[in-house]
Amino acid sequence: MDWHSRVRVALEIADGLSYIHSLDRAHNNIKSSNMLFIDGRIRLTDAREVPESVAESGDFVFLAPELTRA
C-alpha cells in the first residue's frame, strides 16, 4: 500500500471514530479485525455504548490508557 493510501485509510478511521463519538458511543476495540474494506472505503464495526467499567470494555490490550486506570 502506498503512502497516500495509508494516510487516506488513517483519515477514514479517524472520521469514523469521530462520528461514533458524536453519537455518544465508544469503540473500545480498535483493531484490524473490526475494520472492513468495502467499496474502497474503511468501515468500522463493533461500536457499542460507552461502558460503565473496564470489565465491560473490549479487549484489554486495545483499551485506551485512561480506561485502564483504577
Short mmCIF file of C-alpha atoms in Angstrom, two decimals:
data_model
loop_
_atom_site.label_atom_id
_atom_site.label_comp_id
_atom_site.label_asym_id
_atom_site.label_seq_id
_atom_site.Cartn_x
_atom_site.Cartn_y
_atom_site.Cartn_z
CA MET A 1 0.00 0.00 0.00
CA ASP A 2 1.49 3.35 -0.96
CA TRP A 3 1.88 6.26 1.48
CA HIS A 4 -1.10 8.22 0.08
CA SER A 5 -3.40 5.21 0.55
CA ARG A 6 -2.18 4.68 4.12
CA VAL A 7 -2.92 8.29 5.02
CA ARG A 8 -6.38 8.05 3.42
CA VAL A 9 -7.16 4.91 5.45
CA ALA A 10 -5.99 6.58 8.68
CA LEU A 11 -8.17 9.62 7.97
CA GLU A 12 -11.20 7.43 7.26
CA ILE A 13 -10.67 5.61 10.56
CA ALA A 14 -10.41 8.96 12.38
CA ASP A 15 -13.58 10.21 10.66
CA GLY A 16 -15.40 7.03 11.65
CA LEU A 17 -14.32 7.35 15.27
CA SER A 18 -15.37 10.99 15.32
CA TYR A 19 -18.81 10.03 14.04
CA ILE A 20 -19.16 7.22 16.59
CA HIS A 21 -18.21 9.62 19.40
CA SER A 22 -20.76 12.19 18.17
CA LEU A 23 -23.43 9.53 18.90
CA ASP A 24 -22.17 9.13 22.49
CA ARG A 25 -20.78 5.74 21.66
CA ALA A 26 -17.26 4.40 22.00
CA HIS A 27 -15.47 1.78 20.01
CA ASN A 28 -13.22 0.32 22.73
CA ASN A 29 -11.93 -2.37 20.41
CA ILE A 30 -9.95 -0.74 17.61
CA LYS A 31 -8.12 -3.47 15.75
CA SER A 32 -7.85 -4.59 12.16
CA SER A 33 -10.45 -7.36 12.52
CA ASN A 34 -13.06 -4.69 13.40
CA MET A 35 -12.40 -2.72 10.22
CA LEU A 36 -13.91 -3.69 6.89
CA PHE A 37 -12.70 -2.55 3.49
CA ILE A 38 -15.87 -2.13 1.39
CA ASP A 39 -16.04 -0.41 -2.00
CA GLY A 40 -12.65 1.17 -1.42
CA ARG A 41 -13.66 2.67 1.94
CA ILE A 42 -12.99 1.68 5.55
CA ARG A 43 -15.99 0.75 7.71
CA LEU A 44 -15.69 0.36 11.48
CA THR A 45 -17.64 -2.43 13.15
CA ASP A 46 -18.39 -3.38 16.76
CA ALA A 47 -19.20 0.12 18.15
CA ARG A 48 -21.00 -0.02 21.50
CA GLU A 49 -22.50 2.26 24.09
CA VAL A 50 -19.92 3.81 26.40
CA PRO A 51 -19.13 1.14 29.04
CA GLU A 52 -19.61 1.71 32.75
CA SER A 53 -16.38 -0.09 33.62
CA VAL A 54 -13.27 -1.60 32.10
CA ALA A 55 -14.78 -5.05 32.61
CA GLU A 56 -17.48 -4.17 30.06
CA SER A 57 -14.97 -2.81 27.57
CA GLY A 58 -13.35 -4.53 24.62
CA ASP A 59 -10.07 -6.39 24.57
CA PHE A 60 -7.84 -5.18 27.39
CA VAL A 61 -4.80 -4.97 25.10
CA PHE A 62 -6.55 -2.42 22.88
CA LEU A 63 -8.06 -0.20 25.61
CA ALA A 64 -7.27 3.49 25.81
CA PRO A 65 -4.81 4.12 28.66
CA GLU A 66 -7.31 6.24 30.61
CA LEU A 67 -9.71 3.27 30.78
CA THR A 68 -7.12 1.05 32.45
CA ARG A 69 -6.55 3.33 35.45
CA ALA A 70 -8.37 2.48 38.66
#
